[in-house]
Coordinates of C-alpha atoms (C1' of nucleotides) in Angstrom, one line a residue:
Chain A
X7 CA 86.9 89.7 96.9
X8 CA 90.5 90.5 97.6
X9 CA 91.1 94.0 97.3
X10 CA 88.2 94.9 99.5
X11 CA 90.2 92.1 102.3
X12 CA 92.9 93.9 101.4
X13 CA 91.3 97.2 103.1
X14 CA 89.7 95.8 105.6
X15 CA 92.2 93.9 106.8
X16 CA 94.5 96.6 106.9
X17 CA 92.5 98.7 109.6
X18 CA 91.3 96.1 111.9
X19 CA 93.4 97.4 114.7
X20 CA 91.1 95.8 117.3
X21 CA 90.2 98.9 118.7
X22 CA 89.0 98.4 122.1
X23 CA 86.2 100.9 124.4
X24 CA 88.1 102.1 127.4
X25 CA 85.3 102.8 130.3
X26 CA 85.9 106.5 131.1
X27 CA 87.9 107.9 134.6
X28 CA 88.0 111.3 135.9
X29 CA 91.6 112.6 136.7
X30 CA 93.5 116.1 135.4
X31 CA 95.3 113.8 132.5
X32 CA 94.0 114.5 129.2
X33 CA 93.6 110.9 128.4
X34 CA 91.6 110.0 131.2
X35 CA 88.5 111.9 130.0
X36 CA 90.1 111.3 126.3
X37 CA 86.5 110.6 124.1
X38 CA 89.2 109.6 121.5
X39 CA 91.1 107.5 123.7
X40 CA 90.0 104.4 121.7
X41 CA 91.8 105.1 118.7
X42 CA 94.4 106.8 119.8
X43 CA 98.3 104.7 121.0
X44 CA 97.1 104.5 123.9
X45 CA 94.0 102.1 123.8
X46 CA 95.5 99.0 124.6
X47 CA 97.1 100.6 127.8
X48 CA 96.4 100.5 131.5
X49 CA 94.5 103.2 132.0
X50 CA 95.7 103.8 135.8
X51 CA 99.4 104.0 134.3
X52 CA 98.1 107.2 132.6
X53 CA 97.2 109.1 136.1
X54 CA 101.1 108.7 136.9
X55 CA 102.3 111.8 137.0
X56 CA 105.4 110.6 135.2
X57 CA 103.2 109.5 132.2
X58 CA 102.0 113.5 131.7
X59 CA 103.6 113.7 128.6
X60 CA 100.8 114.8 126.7
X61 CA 99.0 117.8 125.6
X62 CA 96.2 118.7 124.2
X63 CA 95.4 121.9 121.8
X64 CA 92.7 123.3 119.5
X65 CA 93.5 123.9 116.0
X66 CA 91.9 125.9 113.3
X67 CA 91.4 125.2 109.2
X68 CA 94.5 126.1 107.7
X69 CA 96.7 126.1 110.7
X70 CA 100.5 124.3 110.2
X71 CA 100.8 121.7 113.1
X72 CA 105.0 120.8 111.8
X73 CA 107.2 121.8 109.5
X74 CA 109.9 120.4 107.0
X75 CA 113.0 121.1 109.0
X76 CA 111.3 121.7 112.3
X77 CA 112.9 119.6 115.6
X78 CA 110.7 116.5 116.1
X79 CA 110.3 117.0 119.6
X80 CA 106.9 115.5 119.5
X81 CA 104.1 113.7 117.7
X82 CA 100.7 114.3 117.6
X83 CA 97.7 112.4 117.8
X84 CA 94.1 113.6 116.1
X85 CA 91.8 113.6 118.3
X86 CA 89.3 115.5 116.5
X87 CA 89.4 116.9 112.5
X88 CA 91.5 116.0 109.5
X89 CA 94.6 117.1 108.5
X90 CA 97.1 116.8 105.9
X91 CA 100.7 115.3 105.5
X92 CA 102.4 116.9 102.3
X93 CA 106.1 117.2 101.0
X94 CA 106.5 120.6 99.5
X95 CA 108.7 120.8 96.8
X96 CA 110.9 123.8 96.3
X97 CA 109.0 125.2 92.9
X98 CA 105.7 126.1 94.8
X99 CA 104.6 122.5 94.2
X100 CA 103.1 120.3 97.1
X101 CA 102.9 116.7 96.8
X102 CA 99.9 115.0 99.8
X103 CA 100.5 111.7 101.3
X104 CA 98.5 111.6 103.9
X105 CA 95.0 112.7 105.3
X106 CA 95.1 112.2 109.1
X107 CA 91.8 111.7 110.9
X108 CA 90.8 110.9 114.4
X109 CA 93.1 108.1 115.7
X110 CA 95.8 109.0 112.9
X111 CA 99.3 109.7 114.9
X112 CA 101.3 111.8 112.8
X113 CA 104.7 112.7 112.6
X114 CA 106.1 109.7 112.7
X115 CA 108.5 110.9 109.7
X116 CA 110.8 112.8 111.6
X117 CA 111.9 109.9 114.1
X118 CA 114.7 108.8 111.9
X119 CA 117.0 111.6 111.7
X120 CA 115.4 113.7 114.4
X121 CA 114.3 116.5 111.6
X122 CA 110.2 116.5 110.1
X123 CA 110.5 115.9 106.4
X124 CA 107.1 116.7 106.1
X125 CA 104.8 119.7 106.4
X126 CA 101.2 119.0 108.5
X127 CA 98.5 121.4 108.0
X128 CA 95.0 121.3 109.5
X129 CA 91.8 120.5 106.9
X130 CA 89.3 121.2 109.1
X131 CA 88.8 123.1 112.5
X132 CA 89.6 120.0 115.3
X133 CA 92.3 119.0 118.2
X134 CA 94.9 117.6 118.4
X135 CA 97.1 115.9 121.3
X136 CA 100.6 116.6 121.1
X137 CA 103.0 113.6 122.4
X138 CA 106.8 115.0 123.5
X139 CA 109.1 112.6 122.4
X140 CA 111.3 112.8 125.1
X141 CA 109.2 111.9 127.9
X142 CA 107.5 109.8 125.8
X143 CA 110.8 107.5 125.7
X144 CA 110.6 107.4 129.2
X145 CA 107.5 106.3 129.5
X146 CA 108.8 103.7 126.8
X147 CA 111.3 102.6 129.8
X148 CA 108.8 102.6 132.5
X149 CA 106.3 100.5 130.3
X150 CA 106.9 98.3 127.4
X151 CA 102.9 98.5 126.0
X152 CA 104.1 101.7 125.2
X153 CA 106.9 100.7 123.1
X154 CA 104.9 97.5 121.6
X155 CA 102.0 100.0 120.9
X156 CA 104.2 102.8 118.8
X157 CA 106.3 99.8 116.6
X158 CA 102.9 98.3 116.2
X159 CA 101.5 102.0 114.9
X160 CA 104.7 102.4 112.6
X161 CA 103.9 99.1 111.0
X162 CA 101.2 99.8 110.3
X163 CA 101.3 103.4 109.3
X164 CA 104.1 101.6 107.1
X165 CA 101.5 99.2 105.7
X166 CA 99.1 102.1 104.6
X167 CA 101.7 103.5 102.7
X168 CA 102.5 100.4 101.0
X169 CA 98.8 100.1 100.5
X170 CA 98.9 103.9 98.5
X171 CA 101.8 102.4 96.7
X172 CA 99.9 99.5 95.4
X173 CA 97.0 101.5 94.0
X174 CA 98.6 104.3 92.5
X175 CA 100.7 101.6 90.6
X176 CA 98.2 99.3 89.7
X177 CA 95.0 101.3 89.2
X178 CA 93.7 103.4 87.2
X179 CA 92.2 106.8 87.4
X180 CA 88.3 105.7 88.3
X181 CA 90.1 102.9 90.5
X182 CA 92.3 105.3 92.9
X183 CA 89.5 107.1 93.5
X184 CA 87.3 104.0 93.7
X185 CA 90.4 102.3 96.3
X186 CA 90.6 106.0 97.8
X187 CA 86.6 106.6 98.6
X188 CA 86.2 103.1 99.8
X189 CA 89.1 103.5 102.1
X190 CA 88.1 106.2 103.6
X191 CA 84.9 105.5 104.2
X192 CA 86.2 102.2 106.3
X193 CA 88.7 104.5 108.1
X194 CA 85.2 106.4 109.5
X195 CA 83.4 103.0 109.7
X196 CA 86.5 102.5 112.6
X197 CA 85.9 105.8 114.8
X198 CA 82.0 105.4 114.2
X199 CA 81.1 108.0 112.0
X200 CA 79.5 105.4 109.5
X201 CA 77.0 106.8 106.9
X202 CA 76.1 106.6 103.7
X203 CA 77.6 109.7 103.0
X204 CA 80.2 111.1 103.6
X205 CA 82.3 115.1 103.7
X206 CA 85.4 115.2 102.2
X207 CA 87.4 117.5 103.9
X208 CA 90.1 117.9 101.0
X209 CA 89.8 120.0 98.1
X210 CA 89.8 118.6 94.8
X211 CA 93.4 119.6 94.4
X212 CA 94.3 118.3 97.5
X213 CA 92.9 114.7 96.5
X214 CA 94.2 115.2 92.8
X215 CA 98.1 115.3 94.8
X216 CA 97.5 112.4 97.0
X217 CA 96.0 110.1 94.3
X218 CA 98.4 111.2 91.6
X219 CA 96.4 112.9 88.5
X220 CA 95.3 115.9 87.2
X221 CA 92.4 117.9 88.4
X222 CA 90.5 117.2 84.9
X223 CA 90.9 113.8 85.0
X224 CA 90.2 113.2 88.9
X225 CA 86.5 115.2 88.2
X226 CA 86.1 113.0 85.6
X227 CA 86.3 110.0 87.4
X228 CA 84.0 111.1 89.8
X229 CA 81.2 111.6 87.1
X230 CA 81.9 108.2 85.7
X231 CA 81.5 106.5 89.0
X232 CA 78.5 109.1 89.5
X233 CA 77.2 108.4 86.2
X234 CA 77.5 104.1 86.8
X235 CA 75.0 105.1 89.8
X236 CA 77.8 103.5 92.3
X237 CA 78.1 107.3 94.2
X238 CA 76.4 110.6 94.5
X239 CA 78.4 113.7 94.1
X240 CA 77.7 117.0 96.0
X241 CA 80.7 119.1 96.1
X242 CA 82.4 117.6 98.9
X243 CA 79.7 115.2 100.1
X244 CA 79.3 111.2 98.6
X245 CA 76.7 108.9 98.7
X246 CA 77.5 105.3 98.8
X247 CA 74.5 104.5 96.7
X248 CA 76.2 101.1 95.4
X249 CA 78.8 99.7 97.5
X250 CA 79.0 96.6 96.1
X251 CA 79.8 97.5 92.8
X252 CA 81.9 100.6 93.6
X253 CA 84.2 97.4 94.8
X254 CA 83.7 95.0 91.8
X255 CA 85.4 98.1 90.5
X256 CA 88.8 97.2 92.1
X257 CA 88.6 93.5 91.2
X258 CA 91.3 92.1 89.0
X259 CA 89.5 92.2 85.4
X260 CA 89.1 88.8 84.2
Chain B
X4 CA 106.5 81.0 122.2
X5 CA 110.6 80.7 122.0
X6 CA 112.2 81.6 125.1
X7 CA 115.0 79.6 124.1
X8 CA 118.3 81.4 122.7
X9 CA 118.3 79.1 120.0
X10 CA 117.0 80.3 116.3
X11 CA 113.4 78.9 115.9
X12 CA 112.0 77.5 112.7
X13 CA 108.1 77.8 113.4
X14 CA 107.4 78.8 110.0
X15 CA 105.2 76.3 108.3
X16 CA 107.2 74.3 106.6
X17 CA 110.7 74.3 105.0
X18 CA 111.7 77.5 104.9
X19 CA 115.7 78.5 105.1
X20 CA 118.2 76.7 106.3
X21 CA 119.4 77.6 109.8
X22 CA 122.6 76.3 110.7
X23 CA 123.3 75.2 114.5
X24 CA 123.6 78.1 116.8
X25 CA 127.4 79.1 117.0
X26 CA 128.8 79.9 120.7
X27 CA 130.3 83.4 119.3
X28 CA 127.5 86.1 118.8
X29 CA 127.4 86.9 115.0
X30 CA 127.8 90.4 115.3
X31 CA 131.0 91.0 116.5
X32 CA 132.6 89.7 113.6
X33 CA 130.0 90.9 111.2
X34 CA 131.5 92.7 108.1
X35 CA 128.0 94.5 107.7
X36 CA 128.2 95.8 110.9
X37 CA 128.0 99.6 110.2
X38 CA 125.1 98.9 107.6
X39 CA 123.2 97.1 110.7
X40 CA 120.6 97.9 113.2
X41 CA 123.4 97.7 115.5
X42 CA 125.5 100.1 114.0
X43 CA 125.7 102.5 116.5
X44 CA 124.9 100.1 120.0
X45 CA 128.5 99.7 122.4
X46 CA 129.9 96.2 120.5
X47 CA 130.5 95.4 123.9
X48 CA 126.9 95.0 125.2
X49 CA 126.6 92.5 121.8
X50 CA 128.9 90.4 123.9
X51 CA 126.5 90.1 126.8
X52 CA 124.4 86.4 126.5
X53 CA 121.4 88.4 127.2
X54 CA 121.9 90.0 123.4
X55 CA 122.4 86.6 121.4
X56 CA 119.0 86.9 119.5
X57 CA 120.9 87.4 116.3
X58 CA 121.2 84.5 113.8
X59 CA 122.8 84.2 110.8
X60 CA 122.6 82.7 107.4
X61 CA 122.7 82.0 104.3
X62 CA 120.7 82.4 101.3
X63 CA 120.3 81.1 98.1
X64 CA 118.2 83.1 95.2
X65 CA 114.7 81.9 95.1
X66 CA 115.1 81.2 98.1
X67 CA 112.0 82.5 100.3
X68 CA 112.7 83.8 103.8
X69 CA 109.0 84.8 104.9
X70 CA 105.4 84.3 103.4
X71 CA 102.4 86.8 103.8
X72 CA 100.5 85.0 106.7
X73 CA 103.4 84.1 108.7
X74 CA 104.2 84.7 112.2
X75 CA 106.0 87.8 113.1
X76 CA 108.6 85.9 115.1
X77 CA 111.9 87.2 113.2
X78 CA 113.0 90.5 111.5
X79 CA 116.0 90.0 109.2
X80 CA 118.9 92.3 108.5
X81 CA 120.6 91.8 104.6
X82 CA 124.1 91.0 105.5
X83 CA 125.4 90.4 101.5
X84 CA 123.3 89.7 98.4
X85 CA 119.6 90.7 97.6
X86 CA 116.1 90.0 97.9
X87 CA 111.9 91.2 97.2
X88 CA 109.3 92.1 99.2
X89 CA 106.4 91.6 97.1
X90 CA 102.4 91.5 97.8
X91 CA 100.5 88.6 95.7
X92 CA 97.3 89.0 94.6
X93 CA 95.0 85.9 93.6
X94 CA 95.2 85.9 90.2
X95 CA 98.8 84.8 89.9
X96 CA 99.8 88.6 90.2
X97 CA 102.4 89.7 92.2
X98 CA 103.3 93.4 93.3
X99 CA 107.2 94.2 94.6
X100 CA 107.5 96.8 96.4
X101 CA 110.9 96.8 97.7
X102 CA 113.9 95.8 96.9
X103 CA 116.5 94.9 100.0
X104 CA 120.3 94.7 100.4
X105 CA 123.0 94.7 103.0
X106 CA 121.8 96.5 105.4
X107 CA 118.2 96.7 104.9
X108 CA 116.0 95.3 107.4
X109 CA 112.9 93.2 106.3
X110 CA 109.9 92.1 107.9
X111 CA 109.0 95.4 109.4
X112 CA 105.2 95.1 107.9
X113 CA 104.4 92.2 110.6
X114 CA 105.1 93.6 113.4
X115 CA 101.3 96.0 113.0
X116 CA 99.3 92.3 114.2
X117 CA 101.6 89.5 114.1
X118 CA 101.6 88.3 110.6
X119 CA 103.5 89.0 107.6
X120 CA 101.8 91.1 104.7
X121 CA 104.1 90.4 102.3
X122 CA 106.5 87.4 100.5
X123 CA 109.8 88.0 100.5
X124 CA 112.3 86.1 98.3
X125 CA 116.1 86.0 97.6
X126 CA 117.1 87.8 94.5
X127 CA 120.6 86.2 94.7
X128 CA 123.0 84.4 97.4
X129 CA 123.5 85.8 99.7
X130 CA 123.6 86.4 103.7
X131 CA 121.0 87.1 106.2
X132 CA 120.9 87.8 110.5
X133 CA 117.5 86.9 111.7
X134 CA 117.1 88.9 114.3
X135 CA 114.0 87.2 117.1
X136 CA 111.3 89.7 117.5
X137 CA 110.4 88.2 121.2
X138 CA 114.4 88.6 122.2
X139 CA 114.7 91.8 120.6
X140 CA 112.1 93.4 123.4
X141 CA 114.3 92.0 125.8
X142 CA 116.9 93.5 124.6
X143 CA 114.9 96.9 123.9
X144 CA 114.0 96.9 127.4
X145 CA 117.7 96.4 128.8
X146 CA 119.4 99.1 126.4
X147 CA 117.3 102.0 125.1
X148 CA 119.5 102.2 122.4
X149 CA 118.3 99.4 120.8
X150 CA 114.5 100.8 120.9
X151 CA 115.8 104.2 119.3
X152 CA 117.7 102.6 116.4
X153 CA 114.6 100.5 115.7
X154 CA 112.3 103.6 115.8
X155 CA 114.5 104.9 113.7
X156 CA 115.1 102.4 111.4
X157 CA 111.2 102.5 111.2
X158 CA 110.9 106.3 110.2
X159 CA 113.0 105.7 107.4
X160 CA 111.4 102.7 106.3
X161 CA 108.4 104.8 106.0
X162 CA 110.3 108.1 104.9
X163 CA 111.6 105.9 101.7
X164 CA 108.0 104.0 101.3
X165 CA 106.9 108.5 101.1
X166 CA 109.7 108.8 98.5
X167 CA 108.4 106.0 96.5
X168 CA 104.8 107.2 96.2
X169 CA 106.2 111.0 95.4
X170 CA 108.0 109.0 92.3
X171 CA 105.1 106.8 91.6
X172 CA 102.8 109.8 91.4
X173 CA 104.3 113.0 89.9
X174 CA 107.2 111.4 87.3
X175 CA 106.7 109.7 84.0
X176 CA 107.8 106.4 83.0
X177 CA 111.2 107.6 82.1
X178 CA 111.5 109.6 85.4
X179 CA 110.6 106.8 87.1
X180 CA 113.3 104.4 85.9
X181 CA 116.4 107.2 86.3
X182 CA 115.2 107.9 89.6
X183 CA 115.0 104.4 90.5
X184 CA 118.5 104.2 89.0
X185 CA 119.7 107.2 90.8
X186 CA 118.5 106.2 94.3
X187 CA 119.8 102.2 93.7
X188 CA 123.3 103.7 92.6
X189 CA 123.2 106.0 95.8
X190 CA 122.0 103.0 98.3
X191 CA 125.0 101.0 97.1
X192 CA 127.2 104.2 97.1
X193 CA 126.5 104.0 100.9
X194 CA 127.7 100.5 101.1
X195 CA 131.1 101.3 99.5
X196 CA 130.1 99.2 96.3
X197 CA 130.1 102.7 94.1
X198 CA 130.8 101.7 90.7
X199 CA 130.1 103.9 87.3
X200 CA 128.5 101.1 86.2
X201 CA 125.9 98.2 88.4
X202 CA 124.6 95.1 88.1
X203 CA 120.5 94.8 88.8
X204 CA 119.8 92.0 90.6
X205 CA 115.9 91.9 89.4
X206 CA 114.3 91.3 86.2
X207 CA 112.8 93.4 84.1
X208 CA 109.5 92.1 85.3
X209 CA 110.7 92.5 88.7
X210 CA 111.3 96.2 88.2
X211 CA 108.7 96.9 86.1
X212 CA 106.4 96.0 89.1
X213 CA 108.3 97.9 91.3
X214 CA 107.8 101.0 89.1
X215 CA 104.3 100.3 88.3
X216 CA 104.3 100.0 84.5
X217 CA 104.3 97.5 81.8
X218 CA 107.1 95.5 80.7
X219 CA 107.2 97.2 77.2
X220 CA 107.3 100.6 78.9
X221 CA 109.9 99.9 80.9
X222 CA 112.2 99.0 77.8
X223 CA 111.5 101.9 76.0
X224 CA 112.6 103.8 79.0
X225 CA 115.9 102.3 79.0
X226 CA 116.3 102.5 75.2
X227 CA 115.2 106.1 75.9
X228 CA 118.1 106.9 78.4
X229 CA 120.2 105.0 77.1
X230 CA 120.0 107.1 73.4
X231 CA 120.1 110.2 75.0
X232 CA 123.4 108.9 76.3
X233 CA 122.7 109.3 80.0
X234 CA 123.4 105.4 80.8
X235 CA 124.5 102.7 78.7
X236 CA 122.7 99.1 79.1
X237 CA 124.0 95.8 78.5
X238 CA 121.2 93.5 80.2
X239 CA 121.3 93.9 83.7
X240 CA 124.4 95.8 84.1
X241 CA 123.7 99.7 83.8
X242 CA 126.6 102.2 83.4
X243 CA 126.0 105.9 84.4
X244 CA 127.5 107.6 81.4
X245 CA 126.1 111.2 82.1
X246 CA 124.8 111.1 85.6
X247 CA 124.3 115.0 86.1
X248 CA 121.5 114.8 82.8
X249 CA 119.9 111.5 84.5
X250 CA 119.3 113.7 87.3
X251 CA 118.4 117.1 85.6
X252 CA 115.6 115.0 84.2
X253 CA 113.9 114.6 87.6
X254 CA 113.7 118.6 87.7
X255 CA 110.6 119.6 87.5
X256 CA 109.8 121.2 83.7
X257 CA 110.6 124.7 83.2
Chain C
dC12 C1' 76.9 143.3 90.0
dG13 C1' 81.2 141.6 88.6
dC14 C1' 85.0 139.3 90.0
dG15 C1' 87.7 135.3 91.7
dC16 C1' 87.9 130.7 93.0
dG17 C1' 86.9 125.9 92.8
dG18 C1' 85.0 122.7 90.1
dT19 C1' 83.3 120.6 85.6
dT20 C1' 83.2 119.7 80.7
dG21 C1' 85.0 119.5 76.0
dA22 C1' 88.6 119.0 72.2
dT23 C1' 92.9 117.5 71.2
dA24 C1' 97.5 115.5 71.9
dA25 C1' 100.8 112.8 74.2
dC26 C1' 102.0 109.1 76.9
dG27 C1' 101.7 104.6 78.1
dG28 C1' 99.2 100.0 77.4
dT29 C1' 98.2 96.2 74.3
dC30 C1' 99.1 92.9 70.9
dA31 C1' 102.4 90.9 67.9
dA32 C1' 106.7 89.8 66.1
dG33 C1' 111.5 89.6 66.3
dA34 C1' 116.2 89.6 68.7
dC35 C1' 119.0 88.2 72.2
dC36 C1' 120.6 85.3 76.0
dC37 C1' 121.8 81.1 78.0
dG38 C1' 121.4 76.4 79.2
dT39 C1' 121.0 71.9 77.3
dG40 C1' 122.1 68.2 74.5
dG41 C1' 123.7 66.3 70.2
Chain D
dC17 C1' 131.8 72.9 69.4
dC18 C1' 127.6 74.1 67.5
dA19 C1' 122.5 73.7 67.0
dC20 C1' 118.4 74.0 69.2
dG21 C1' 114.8 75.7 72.3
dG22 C1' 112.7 78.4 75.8
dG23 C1' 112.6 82.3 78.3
dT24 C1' 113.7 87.2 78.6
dC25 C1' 114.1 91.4 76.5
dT26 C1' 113.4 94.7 72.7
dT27 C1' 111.0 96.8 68.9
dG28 C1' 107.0 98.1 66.1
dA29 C1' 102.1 99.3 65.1
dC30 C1' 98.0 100.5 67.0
dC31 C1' 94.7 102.1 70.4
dG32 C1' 93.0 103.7 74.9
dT33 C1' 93.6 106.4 78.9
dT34 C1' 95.2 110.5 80.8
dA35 C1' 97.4 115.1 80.4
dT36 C1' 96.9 119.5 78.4
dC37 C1' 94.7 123.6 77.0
dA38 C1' 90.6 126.1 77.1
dA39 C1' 85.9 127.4 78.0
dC40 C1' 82.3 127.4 81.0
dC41 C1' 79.4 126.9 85.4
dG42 C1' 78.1 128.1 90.1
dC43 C1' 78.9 130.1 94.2
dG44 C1' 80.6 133.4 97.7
dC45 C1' 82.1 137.9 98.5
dG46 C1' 83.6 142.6 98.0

DNA sequence: CGCGCGGTTGATAACGGTCAAGACCCGTGG
DNA sequence: CCACGGGTCTTGACCGTTATCAACCGCGCG
């Protein structure tokens, strides 16, 4: 079935287990290291001390990790929790376009004119690693896995987006969410927090902005895909109870 | 593997022509030089043999220049005319989701795992640099610059992939096409092309993909600007009659 | 307990999709 | 040069999906 190769395919970062070291870097001991940019890298390059660039820091729920306008002096890797990406428009109005979990570098949207465009806000309590730009071009220079490992990141961050694009153009209400659940779901499936159901960490609002409708009509489509038996609804918690046909969903109609 | 400085034509069969490799490097007499990923690297270093992994040429419209499935050997700058990027589905179904000219850079979406994503395809003649992925490292590694302009280049792939979804999501079918108009006029503003009124080089099927709606829809929307008198349309060619109302539309309702 | 907030449900209207027909454009060939 | 034909684009009538407005539910909290 396509559009499910369609999602699967565009996570399968082989994402690889790095045996665990002991040193005063924050990556050695990283738990995240995995799915963070540095997985496919040489772990002993990390313990040089010109390779320190990065920093690791607690946030809580509600907590603003960058601002529209702010310097990007660095990005930041989620190492633990779920954030979101928004563009806040100047009538009070917030538009999501990304939720960031474990793995997810953010940030990446002030690179091209040295300015965030975006605001980042923490969803959850968690941590985060923040990457200074800077020294992280030198470490560019000293290494190029580095440099392969951040284009390869912006690809593919680029083809997530291009992914959202597709389904908020082509689907309809039921099916975003249908695309949106399904997605996520695989995106745990990666940092191995499968189960058959799962917590949202976004309000309804919050998803009702990143998928594109209104708050009436995103309910809705949770009760019609609740009511077809393919999920179970709980607030913020969803079942899987029918996979299969929660992706027949998303299958060109004949 | 090319290691050679010469332009390689792995692609699977007959793709685009690529004329012999000319003893000049093609950038220092390029015309589309300030629209380029070189735009702001010392011409001088273009000189140096190391920096000779730019190709160019040309086009004609239909003409494909990759395929979803390819190898991520080449990126390609749009020197002169215009071309898709589109995703195909199974069924015949094909979704665009950018359109490129001169000075765009295509072929971004490989570089995640070394394959192409998408199809793109020349919307007219026109004039392309393909620029070898494997030579551009080198050259990455032996000036910096060259890895910030491509980091950069990549953030604002990605910042205008953001703007897209904003549009996709929050305006109506109307807003969509005026803001689609606005941003086109304002891409080829920057290339010194800045005309009251433009040609489109895609169908109406080819935009209505982009814009995610139906063919029918899309015409109403341009009888519907066009009878408010903020643009006049004559087939492809779209004058801006009353540009300050196209964009007061894209305010958000009072 | 009552209030506020997040979420759901219902009735209605508007927007956009669908189906069908007609107009226009443009290349081809008589 | 015009007539023809096929594809592209537009227009119209109708219908379905989604937005809008409004009421209601359930829960946490002062």
């Amino acid at each position: 079935m396509h559009t499910s190769l369609n999602i699967d395919r565009a996570h399968q970062g082989a994402r690889i287990n790095i045996p665990t070291y002991h040193s005063s870097n924050p990556c050695v001991s990283c738990l995240s290291k995995a799915y963070c940019l540095h997985k496919s890298i040489d772990i002993n390059k990390l313990i040089n001390p010109a390779n320190h660039y990065v920093q690791k820091f607690k946030i809580k729920k509600g907590d603003p990790i960058f601002h529209n306008g702010d310097d990007h002096k660095h990005l930041y890797n989620v190492r633990d929790g779920y954030v979101k990406i928004e563009h806040s428009q100047p009538i009070g109005q917030h538009h999501i376009n990304q939720f960031g979990m474990a793995g997810d570098l953010l940030g990446l949207d002030g690179w091209a004119d040295g300015k965030h465009r975006y605001d980042a806000y923490a969803l959850s309590d968690g941590e985060l690693c923040s990457i200074n730009v800077k020294q992280l071009h030198t470490a560019m220079k000293l290494d190029p896995a580095v440099t392969m490992i951040i284009e390869q990141l912006m690809s593919y961050a680029l083809n997530c987006t291009q992914d959202h694009i597709f389904s908020l153009s082509t689907h309809s209400a039921e099916q975003k969410l249908a695309y949106f659940l399904i997605e996520y779901r695989n995106r745990l499936d990666h940092l191995d927090l499968r189960n058959t159901t799962i917590r949202l960490p976004m309000s309804r609002e919050e998803l009702r902005s990143y998928l594109g409708m209104t708050l009436e009509t995103l309910s809705r489509s949770f009760t019609f895909l609740e009511n077809k038996g393919y999920i179970a609804v709980k607030n913020k918690e969803v079942s899987f109870t029918d996979l299969d046909q929660l992706e027949a969903l998303l299958e060109p109609s004949d």
